[in-house]
Amino acid sequence: MVTLVALALGLFTAMEYGATYPALIEFRDAPPFNRVRILSLFAMLFVLSVVAGGAGDESSSLVLVLNALGLMIGHLLDFPYSPLAAVLQRLPEGATAITALQVTAMAGLALFVAVTALSIFTILLRLQHWPNRAEAFNVWINLPTFDPTTGGDIVPRLVRDARVNVILGISLAFVFPIMGVTIADHVDEAMLDAPHAMVWGVALWMFLPLSMLMRGLAMARIAEMIRARRARLVAAPDTGGAQPV
């Protein structure tokens, strides 16, 4: 099933990037937005799989380093009313202390990867290397689900959507783990003991908020570019020729 889903997603991505007209994938013509997201998800799955697969293995230096790093960051997250504290409080009664430590280490590692990816993208924004200023930015191709012709001025709408995405990203970090543990309690408590479920659950816990935050920052950046473009046109009304946004 996993292989079939992966093949379907790979085929969809190949068709999307090969097509002339966009469908669902955003910022396909503004690298490395999607590359940062996909590489961050791959890094999360890799480190979490190493930790989950190396439980009890004292001979692997990589497992020891990742566990130490994850526990160090995880303990910083374990404060009252934090998402990690809510997850640990809702663990099944039969959960062992090792399971709690493993969840803490995996959450810490996933957060470390997410913060690193967000920092890299923020640096690209600050250095004005994203999107490529040498080429015109096509809003329709890079935001196919956003209709710039409806709802008034595009700049306030982009700013509003950017704020909504940032708020949703922060909220998902708190809501998603509680929903996941609650569903696991009602469906099957053994899901928390399954390495595959833990790896994918923790990875999605951090990846979805990361995607929303990156999307919010990107839309705010596009709004800033359009505002700057309009200011240049007003300052030089007689300038002819197309200029990149």
JSON list of C-alpha atoms in Angstrom, two decimals, residues 24-208:
[
{"chain": "A", "resi": 24, "resn": "LEU", "atom": "CA", "xyz": [-2.65, 21.87, -7.28]},
{"chain": "A", "resi": 25, "resn": "ILE", "atom": "CA", "xyz": [1.07, 22.12, -6.50]},
{"chain": "A", "resi": 26, "resn": "GLU", "atom": "CA", "xyz": [1.96, 25.63, -5.40]},
{"chain": "A", "resi": 27, "resn": "PHE", "atom": "CA", "xyz": [5.21, 27.51, -6.10]},
{"chain": "A", "resi": 28, "resn": "ARG", "atom": "CA", "xyz": [6.28, 24.95, -8.68]},
{"chain": "A", "resi": 29, "resn": "ASP", "atom": "CA", "xyz": [8.03, 27.70, -10.66]},
{"chain": "A", "resi": 30, "resn": "ALA", "atom": "CA", "xyz": [9.68, 29.27, -7.58]},
{"chain": "A", "resi": 31, "resn": "PRO", "atom": "CA", "xyz": [12.37, 26.91, -6.31]},
{"chain": "A", "resi": 32, "resn": "PRO", "atom": "CA", "xyz": [13.54, 25.92, -3.76]},
{"chain": "A", "resi": 33, "resn": "PHE", "atom": "CA", "xyz": [10.26, 26.29, -1.84]},
{"chain": "A", "resi": 34, "resn": "ASN", "atom": "CA", "xyz": [9.02, 22.76, -2.52]},
{"chain": "A", "resi": 35, "resn": "ARG", "atom": "CA", "xyz": [12.51, 21.29, -2.31]},
{"chain": "A", "resi": 36, "resn": "VAL", "atom": "CA", "xyz": [12.98, 22.62, 1.20]},
{"chain": "A", "resi": 37, "resn": "ARG", "atom": "CA", "xyz": [9.65, 21.13, 2.26]},
{"chain": "A", "resi": 38, "resn": "ILE", "atom": "CA", "xyz": [10.25, 17.70, 0.71]},
{"chain": "A", "resi": 39, "resn": "LEU", "atom": "CA", "xyz": [13.83, 17.49, 1.97]},
{"chain": "A", "resi": 40, "resn": "SER", "atom": "CA", "xyz": [12.65, 18.43, 5.46]},
{"chain": "A", "resi": 41, "resn": "LEU", "atom": "CA", "xyz": [10.03, 15.65, 5.37]},
{"chain": "A", "resi": 42, "resn": "PHE", "atom": "CA", "xyz": [12.66, 13.18, 4.15]},
{"chain": "A", "resi": 43, "resn": "ALA", "atom": "CA", "xyz": [15.04, 14.25, 6.93]},
{"chain": "A", "resi": 44, "resn": "MET", "atom": "CA", "xyz": [12.29, 13.87, 9.53]},
{"chain": "A", "resi": 45, "resn": "LEU", "atom": "CA", "xyz": [11.37, 10.39, 8.34]},
{"chain": "A", "resi": 46, "resn": "PHE", "atom": "CA", "xyz": [15.03, 9.37, 8.21]},
{"chain": "A", "resi": 47, "resn": "VAL", "atom": "CA", "xyz": [16.01, 10.47, 11.71]},
{"chain": "A", "resi": 48, "resn": "LEU", "atom": "CA", "xyz": [12.75, 9.23, 13.24]},
{"chain": "A", "resi": 49, "resn": "SER", "atom": "CA", "xyz": [13.16, 5.86, 11.53]},
{"chain": "A", "resi": 50, "resn": "VAL", "atom": "CA", "xyz": [16.72, 5.58, 12.87]},
{"chain": "A", "resi": 51, "resn": "VAL", "atom": "CA", "xyz": [15.49, 6.29, 16.39]},
{"chain": "A", "resi": 52, "resn": "ALA", "atom": "CA", "xyz": [12.49, 3.96, 16.13]},
{"chain": "A", "resi": 53, "resn": "GLY", "atom": "CA", "xyz": [14.49, 1.16, 14.49]},
{"chain": "A", "resi": 54, "resn": "GLY", "atom": "CA", "xyz": [17.45, 1.51, 16.83]},
{"chain": "A", "resi": 55, "resn": "ALA", "atom": "CA", "xyz": [15.54, 1.24, 20.10]},
{"chain": "A", "resi": 56, "resn": "GLY", "atom": "CA", "xyz": [17.67, -0.76, 22.51]},
{"chain": "A", "resi": 57, "resn": "ASP", "atom": "CA", "xyz": [20.72, -0.69, 20.22]},
{"chain": "A", "resi": 58, "resn": "GLU", "atom": "CA", "xyz": [23.64, 0.63, 22.27]},
{"chain": "A", "resi": 59, "resn": "SER", "atom": "CA", "xyz": [26.28, -0.06, 19.63]},
{"chain": "A", "resi": 60, "resn": "SER", "atom": "CA", "xyz": [25.25, 2.54, 17.03]},
{"chain": "A", "resi": 61, "resn": "SER", "atom": "CA", "xyz": [26.80, 5.97, 17.52]},
{"chain": "A", "resi": 62, "resn": "LEU", "atom": "CA", "xyz": [24.22, 7.58, 15.20]},
{"chain": "A", "resi": 63, "resn": "VAL", "atom": "CA", "xyz": [21.34, 6.23, 17.31]},
{"chain": "A", "resi": 64, "resn": "LEU", "atom": "CA", "xyz": [22.97, 7.49, 20.51]},
{"chain": "A", "resi": 65, "resn": "VAL", "atom": "CA", "xyz": [23.62, 10.94, 19.08]},
{"chain": "A", "resi": 66, "resn": "LEU", "atom": "CA", "xyz": [20.10, 11.30, 17.67]},
{"chain": "A", "resi": 67, "resn": "ASN", "atom": "CA", "xyz": [18.52, 10.10, 20.92]},
{"chain": "A", "resi": 68, "resn": "ALA", "atom": "CA", "xyz": [20.63, 12.51, 22.96]},
{"chain": "A", "resi": 69, "resn": "LEU", "atom": "CA", "xyz": [19.79, 15.43, 20.68]},
{"chain": "A", "resi": 70, "resn": "GLY", "atom": "CA", "xyz": [16.10, 14.52, 20.58]},
{"chain": "A", "resi": 71, "resn": "LEU", "atom": "CA", "xyz": [15.84, 14.12, 24.36]},
{"chain": "A", "resi": 72, "resn": "MET", "atom": "CA", "xyz": [17.66, 17.40, 24.97]},
{"chain": "A", "resi": 73, "resn": "ILE", "atom": "CA", "xyz": [15.25, 19.32, 22.70]},
{"chain": "A", "resi": 74, "resn": "GLY", "atom": "CA", "xyz": [12.26, 17.26, 23.82]},
{"chain": "A", "resi": 75, "resn": "HIS", "atom": "CA", "xyz": [12.81, 18.09, 27.49]},
{"chain": "A", "resi": 76, "resn": "LEU", "atom": "CA", "xyz": [12.80, 21.78, 26.56]},
{"chain": "A", "resi": 77, "resn": "LEU", "atom": "CA", "xyz": [9.38, 21.23, 24.97]},
{"chain": "A", "resi": 78, "resn": "ASP", "atom": "CA", "xyz": [7.98, 19.41, 27.99]},
{"chain": "A", "resi": 79, "resn": "PHE", "atom": "CA", "xyz": [6.51, 22.36, 29.86]},
{"chain": "A", "resi": 80, "resn": "PRO", "atom": "CA", "xyz": [2.92, 22.87, 31.08]},
{"chain": "A", "resi": 81, "resn": "TYR", "atom": "CA", "xyz": [0.32, 23.22, 28.32]},
{"chain": "A", "resi": 82, "resn": "SER", "atom": "CA", "xyz": [2.85, 22.46, 25.57]},
{"chain": "A", "resi": 83, "resn": "PRO", "atom": "CA", "xyz": [1.87, 20.07, 22.74]},
{"chain": "A", "resi": 84, "resn": "LEU", "atom": "CA", "xyz": [4.39, 17.47, 23.92]},
{"chain": "A", "resi": 85, "resn": "ALA", "atom": "CA", "xyz": [3.11, 17.65, 27.49]},
{"chain": "A", "resi": 86, "resn": "ALA", "atom": "CA", "xyz": [-0.44, 17.12, 26.20]},
{"chain": "A", "resi": 87, "resn": "VAL", "atom": "CA", "xyz": [0.69, 14.04, 24.27]},
{"chain": "A", "resi": 88, "resn": "LEU", "atom": "CA", "xyz": [2.57, 12.56, 27.22]},
{"chain": "A", "resi": 89, "resn": "GLN", "atom": "CA", "xyz": [-0.42, 13.12, 29.50]},
{"chain": "A", "resi": 90, "resn": "ARG", "atom": "CA", "xyz": [-2.71, 11.28, 27.08]},
{"chain": "A", "resi": 91, "resn": "LEU", "atom": "CA", "xyz": [-0.54, 8.22, 26.60]},
{"chain": "A", "resi": 92, "resn": "PRO", "atom": "CA", "xyz": [-2.33, 4.95, 27.41]},
{"chain": "A", "resi": 93, "resn": "GLU", "atom": "CA", "xyz": [-2.12, 3.72, 30.98]},
{"chain": "A", "resi": 94, "resn": "GLY", "atom": "CA", "xyz": [-0.09, 0.70, 29.87]},
{"chain": "A", "resi": 95, "resn": "ALA", "atom": "CA", "xyz": [2.55, 2.82, 28.12]},
{"chain": "A", "resi": 96, "resn": "THR", "atom": "CA", "xyz": [6.04, 2.31, 29.52]},
{"chain": "A", "resi": 97, "resn": "ALA", "atom": "CA", "xyz": [8.58, 4.95, 30.45]},
{"chain": "A", "resi": 98, "resn": "ILE", "atom": "CA", "xyz": [10.66, 3.90, 27.42]},
{"chain": "A", "resi": 99, "resn": "THR", "atom": "CA", "xyz": [7.74, 4.73, 25.13]},
{"chain": "A", "resi": 100, "resn": "ALA", "atom": "CA", "xyz": [7.41, 8.17, 26.71]},
{"chain": "A", "resi": 101, "resn": "LEU", "atom": "CA", "xyz": [11.15, 8.80, 26.28]},
{"chain": "A", "resi": 102, "resn": "GLN", "atom": "CA", "xyz": [10.99, 7.64, 22.67]},
{"chain": "A", "resi": 103, "resn": "VAL", "atom": "CA", "xyz": [8.07, 9.98, 21.92]},
{"chain": "A", "resi": 104, "resn": "THR", "atom": "CA", "xyz": [9.99, 12.83, 23.57]},
{"chain": "A", "resi": 105, "resn": "ALA", "atom": "CA", "xyz": [13.15, 12.13, 21.54]},
{"chain": "A", "resi": 106, "resn": "MET", "atom": "CA", "xyz": [11.25, 11.80, 18.27]},
{"chain": "A", "resi": 107, "resn": "ALA", "atom": "CA", "xyz": [9.32, 15.03, 18.87]},
{"chain": "A", "resi": 108, "resn": "GLY", "atom": "CA", "xyz": [12.56, 16.86, 19.65]},
{"chain": "A", "resi": 109, "resn": "LEU", "atom": "CA", "xyz": [14.26, 15.60, 16.49]},
{"chain": "A", "resi": 110, "resn": "ALA", "atom": "CA", "xyz": [11.27, 16.44, 14.29]},
{"chain": "A", "resi": 111, "resn": "LEU", "atom": "CA", "xyz": [11.11, 19.94, 15.75]},
{"chain": "A", "resi": 112, "resn": "PHE", "atom": "CA", "xyz": [14.85, 20.39, 15.17]},
{"chain": "A", "resi": 113, "resn": "VAL", "atom": "CA", "xyz": [14.46, 19.49, 11.48]},
{"chain": "A", "resi": 114, "resn": "ALA", "atom": "CA", "xyz": [11.38, 21.72, 11.12]},
{"chain": "A", "resi": 115, "resn": "VAL", "atom": "CA", "xyz": [13.08, 24.74, 12.73]},
{"chain": "A", "resi": 116, "resn": "THR", "atom": "CA", "xyz": [16.17, 24.18, 10.56]},
{"chain": "A", "resi": 117, "resn": "ALA", "atom": "CA", "xyz": [14.08, 24.07, 7.36]},
{"chain": "A", "resi": 118, "resn": "LEU", "atom": "CA", "xyz": [12.11, 27.15, 8.39]},
{"chain": "A", "resi": 119, "resn": "SER", "atom": "CA", "xyz": [15.35, 28.99, 9.19]},
{"chain": "A", "resi": 120, "resn": "ILE", "atom": "CA", "xyz": [16.81, 28.11, 5.79]},
{"chain": "A", "resi": 121, "resn": "PHE", "atom": "CA", "xyz": [13.73, 29.39, 3.99]},
{"chain": "A", "resi": 122, "resn": "THR", "atom": "CA", "xyz": [13.67, 32.56, 6.12]},
{"chain": "A", "resi": 123, "resn": "ILE", "atom": "CA", "xyz": [17.32, 33.21, 5.24]},
{"chain": "A", "resi": 124, "resn": "LEU", "atom": "CA", "xyz": [16.48, 32.83, 1.55]},
{"chain": "A", "resi": 125, "resn": "LEU", "atom": "CA", "xyz": [13.71, 35.38, 1.98]},
{"chain": "A", "resi": 126, "resn": "ARG", "atom": "CA", "xyz": [15.88, 37.85, 3.88]},
{"chain": "A", "resi": 127, "resn": "LEU", "atom": "CA", "xyz": [18.69, 37.62, 1.35]},
{"chain": "A", "resi": 128, "resn": "GLN", "atom": "CA", "xyz": [16.08, 38.20, -1.40]},
{"chain": "A", "resi": 129, "resn": "HIS", "atom": "CA", "xyz": [17.10, 35.04, -3.22]},
{"chain": "A", "resi": 130, "resn": "TRP", "atom": "CA", "xyz": [13.51, 33.81, -3.31]},
{"chain": "A", "resi": 131, "resn": "PRO", "atom": "CA", "xyz": [11.83, 33.96, -5.67]},
{"chain": "A", "resi": 132, "resn": "ASN", "atom": "CA", "xyz": [14.28, 34.51, -8.50]},
{"chain": "A", "resi": 133, "resn": "ARG", "atom": "CA", "xyz": [14.25, 38.27, -9.11]},
{"chain": "A", "resi": 134, "resn": "ALA", "atom": "CA", "xyz": [15.69, 37.82, -12.62]},
{"chain": "A", "resi": 135, "resn": "GLU", "atom": "CA", "xyz": [12.45, 36.24, -13.84]},
{"chain": "A", "resi": 136, "resn": "ALA", "atom": "CA", "xyz": [8.84, 37.39, -13.75]},
{"chain": "A", "resi": 137, "resn": "PHE", "atom": "CA", "xyz": [6.73, 35.78, -11.05]},
{"chain": "A", "resi": 138, "resn": "ASN", "atom": "CA", "xyz": [3.49, 34.30, -12.40]},
{"chain": "A", "resi": 139, "resn": "VAL", "atom": "CA", "xyz": [0.89, 34.32, -9.63]},
{"chain": "A", "resi": 140, "resn": "TRP", "atom": "CA", "xyz": [-1.44, 31.91, -11.46]},
{"chain": "A", "resi": 141, "resn": "ILE", "atom": "CA", "xyz": [1.23, 29.23, -12.01]},
{"chain": "A", "resi": 142, "resn": "ASN", "atom": "CA", "xyz": [2.68, 29.47, -8.52]},
{"chain": "A", "resi": 143, "resn": "LEU", "atom": "CA", "xyz": [-0.65, 29.91, -6.70]},
{"chain": "A", "resi": 144, "resn": "PRO", "atom": "CA", "xyz": [-3.12, 27.90, -8.82]},
{"chain": "A", "resi": 145, "resn": "THR", "atom": "CA", "xyz": [-5.74, 27.74, -6.05]},
{"chain": "A", "resi": 146, "resn": "PHE", "atom": "CA", "xyz": [-5.62, 31.50, -5.48]},
{"chain": "A", "resi": 147, "resn": "ASP", "atom": "CA", "xyz": [-7.87, 33.56, -7.77]},
{"chain": "A", "resi": 148, "resn": "PRO", "atom": "CA", "xyz": [-6.41, 37.08, -8.07]},
{"chain": "A", "resi": 149, "resn": "THR", "atom": "CA", "xyz": [-9.42, 38.39, -10.02]},
{"chain": "A", "resi": 150, "resn": "THR", "atom": "CA", "xyz": [-12.00, 38.04, -7.24]},
{"chain": "A", "resi": 151, "resn": "GLY", "atom": "CA", "xyz": [-12.36, 39.47, -3.77]},
{"chain": "A", "resi": 152, "resn": "GLY", "atom": "CA", "xyz": [-10.87, 42.94, -4.22]},
{"chain": "A", "resi": 153, "resn": "ASP", "atom": "CA", "xyz": [-7.24, 44.02, -4.17]},
{"chain": "A", "resi": 154, "resn": "ILE", "atom": "CA", "xyz": [-4.78, 41.14, -4.35]},
{"chain": "A", "resi": 155, "resn": "VAL", "atom": "CA", "xyz": [-2.26, 42.57, -1.86]},
{"chain": "A", "resi": 156, "resn": "PRO", "atom": "CA", "xyz": [-4.57, 42.72, 1.20]},
{"chain": "A", "resi": 157, "resn": "ARG", "atom": "CA", "xyz": [-5.90, 39.26, 0.32]},
{"chain": "A", "resi": 158, "resn": "LEU", "atom": "CA", "xyz": [-2.38, 37.82, 0.14]},
{"chain": "A", "resi": 159, "resn": "VAL", "atom": "CA", "xyz": [-1.48, 39.44, 3.46]},
{"chain": "A", "resi": 160, "resn": "ARG", "atom": "CA", "xyz": [-4.67, 38.11, 5.04]},
{"chain": "A", "resi": 161, "resn": "ASP", "atom": "CA", "xyz": [-4.08, 34.59, 3.72]},
{"chain": "A", "resi": 162, "resn": "ALA", "atom": "CA", "xyz": [-0.48, 34.76, 4.92]},
{"chain": "A", "resi": 163, "resn": "ARG", "atom": "CA", "xyz": [-1.62, 35.59, 8.45]},
{"chain": "A", "resi": 164, "resn": "VAL", "atom": "CA", "xyz": [-4.25, 32.85, 8.36]},
{"chain": "A", "resi": 165, "resn": "ASN", "atom": "CA", "xyz": [-1.62, 30.30, 7.31]},
{"chain": "A", "resi": 166, "resn": "VAL", "atom": "CA", "xyz": [0.74, 31.35, 10.10]},
{"chain": "A", "resi": 167, "resn": "ILE", "atom": "CA", "xyz": [-2.05, 31.13, 12.69]},
{"chain": "A", "resi": 168, "resn": "LEU", "atom": "CA", "xyz": [-3.14, 27.74, 11.37]},
{"chain": "A", "resi": 169, "resn": "GLY", "atom": "CA", "xyz": [0.44, 26.49, 11.42]},
{"chain": "A", "resi": 170, "resn": "ILE", "atom": "CA", "xyz": [0.90, 27.45, 15.07]},
{"chain": "A", "resi": 171, "resn": "SER", "atom": "CA", "xyz": [-2.53, 26.03, 15.98]},
{"chain": "A", "resi": 172, "resn": "LEU", "atom": "CA", "xyz": [-1.88, 22.72, 14.21]},
{"chain": "A", "resi": 173, "resn": "ALA", "atom": "CA", "xyz": [1.20, 22.17, 16.36]},
{"chain": "A", "resi": 174, "resn": "PHE", "atom": "CA", "xyz": [-1.10, 22.10, 19.41]},
{"chain": "A", "resi": 175, "resn": "VAL", "atom": "CA", "xyz": [-4.23, 20.50, 17.93]},
{"chain": "A", "resi": 176, "resn": "PHE", "atom": "CA", "xyz": [-2.78, 17.75, 15.74]},
{"chain": "A", "resi": 177, "resn": "PRO", "atom": "CA", "xyz": [-1.03, 15.68, 18.47]},
{"chain": "A", "resi": 178, "resn": "ILE", "atom": "CA", "xyz": [-4.05, 15.80, 20.76]},
{"chain": "A", "resi": 179, "resn": "MET", "atom": "CA", "xyz": [-6.32, 14.67, 17.93]},
{"chain": "A", "resi": 180, "resn": "GLY", "atom": "CA", "xyz": [-3.90, 11.89, 16.99]},
{"chain": "A", "resi": 181, "resn": "VAL", "atom": "CA", "xyz": [-3.59, 10.49, 20.49]},
{"chain": "A", "resi": 182, "resn": "THR", "atom": "CA", "xyz": [-7.36, 10.75, 21.06]},
{"chain": "A", "resi": 183, "resn": "ILE", "atom": "CA", "xyz": [-8.07, 8.86, 17.83]},
{"chain": "A", "resi": 184, "resn": "ALA", "atom": "CA", "xyz": [-5.47, 6.24, 18.76]},
{"chain": "A", "resi": 185, "resn": "ASP", "atom": "CA", "xyz": [-7.13, 5.77, 22.15]},
{"chain": "A", "resi": 186, "resn": "HIS", "atom": "CA", "xyz": [-10.52, 5.13, 20.54]},
{"chain": "A", "resi": 187, "resn": "VAL", "atom": "CA", "xyz": [-9.27, 3.03, 17.62]},
{"chain": "A", "resi": 188, "resn": "ASP", "atom": "CA", "xyz": [-6.36, 0.97, 18.85]},
{"chain": "A", "resi": 189, "resn": "GLU", "atom": "CA", "xyz": [-4.01, 1.77, 21.71]},
{"chain": "A", "resi": 190, "resn": "ALA", "atom": "CA", "xyz": [-1.35, -0.47, 20.17]},
{"chain": "A", "resi": 191, "resn": "MET", "atom": "CA", "xyz": [-0.88, 2.11, 17.43]},
{"chain": "A", "resi": 192, "resn": "LEU", "atom": "CA", "xyz": [1.46, 4.03, 19.75]},
{"chain": "A", "resi": 193, "resn": "ASP", "atom": "CA", "xyz": [3.67, 0.94, 20.03]},
{"chain": "A", "resi": 194, "resn": "ALA", "atom": "CA", "xyz": [3.91, 0.52, 16.24]},
{"chain": "A", "resi": 195, "resn": "PRO", "atom": "CA", "xyz": [7.12, 2.10, 14.89]},
{"chain": "A", "resi": 196, "resn": "HIS", "atom": "CA", "xyz": [5.58, 3.01, 11.52]},
{"chain": "A", "resi": 197, "resn": "ALA", "atom": "CA", "xyz": [2.62, 4.77, 13.12]},
{"chain": "A", "resi": 198, "resn": "MET", "atom": "CA", "xyz": [4.86, 6.70, 15.52]},
{"chain": "A", "resi": 199, "resn": "VAL", "atom": "CA", "xyz": [7.29, 7.76, 12.80]},
{"chain": "A", "resi": 200, "resn": "TRP", "atom": "CA", "xyz": [4.61, 9.01, 10.42]},
{"chain": "A", "resi": 201, "resn": "GLY", "atom": "CA", "xyz": [2.52, 10.53, 13.22]},
{"chain": "A", "resi": 202, "resn": "VAL", "atom": "CA", "xyz": [5.38, 12.58, 14.66]},
{"chain": "A", "resi": 203, "resn": "ALA", "atom": "CA", "xyz": [6.63, 13.55, 11.18]},
{"chain": "A", "resi": 204, "resn": "LEU", "atom": "CA", "xyz": [3.21, 14.84, 10.13]},
{"chain": "A", "resi": 205, "resn": "TRP", "atom": "CA", "xyz": [2.85, 16.58, 13.49]},
{"chain": "A", "resi": 206, "resn": "MET", "atom": "CA", "xyz": [5.83, 18.80, 12.66]},
{"chain": "A", "resi": 207, "resn": "PHE", "atom": "CA", "xyz": [5.64, 18.82, 8.86]},
{"chain": "A", "resi": 208, "resn": "LEU", "atom": "CA", "xyz": [2.10, 20.17, 8.50]}
]
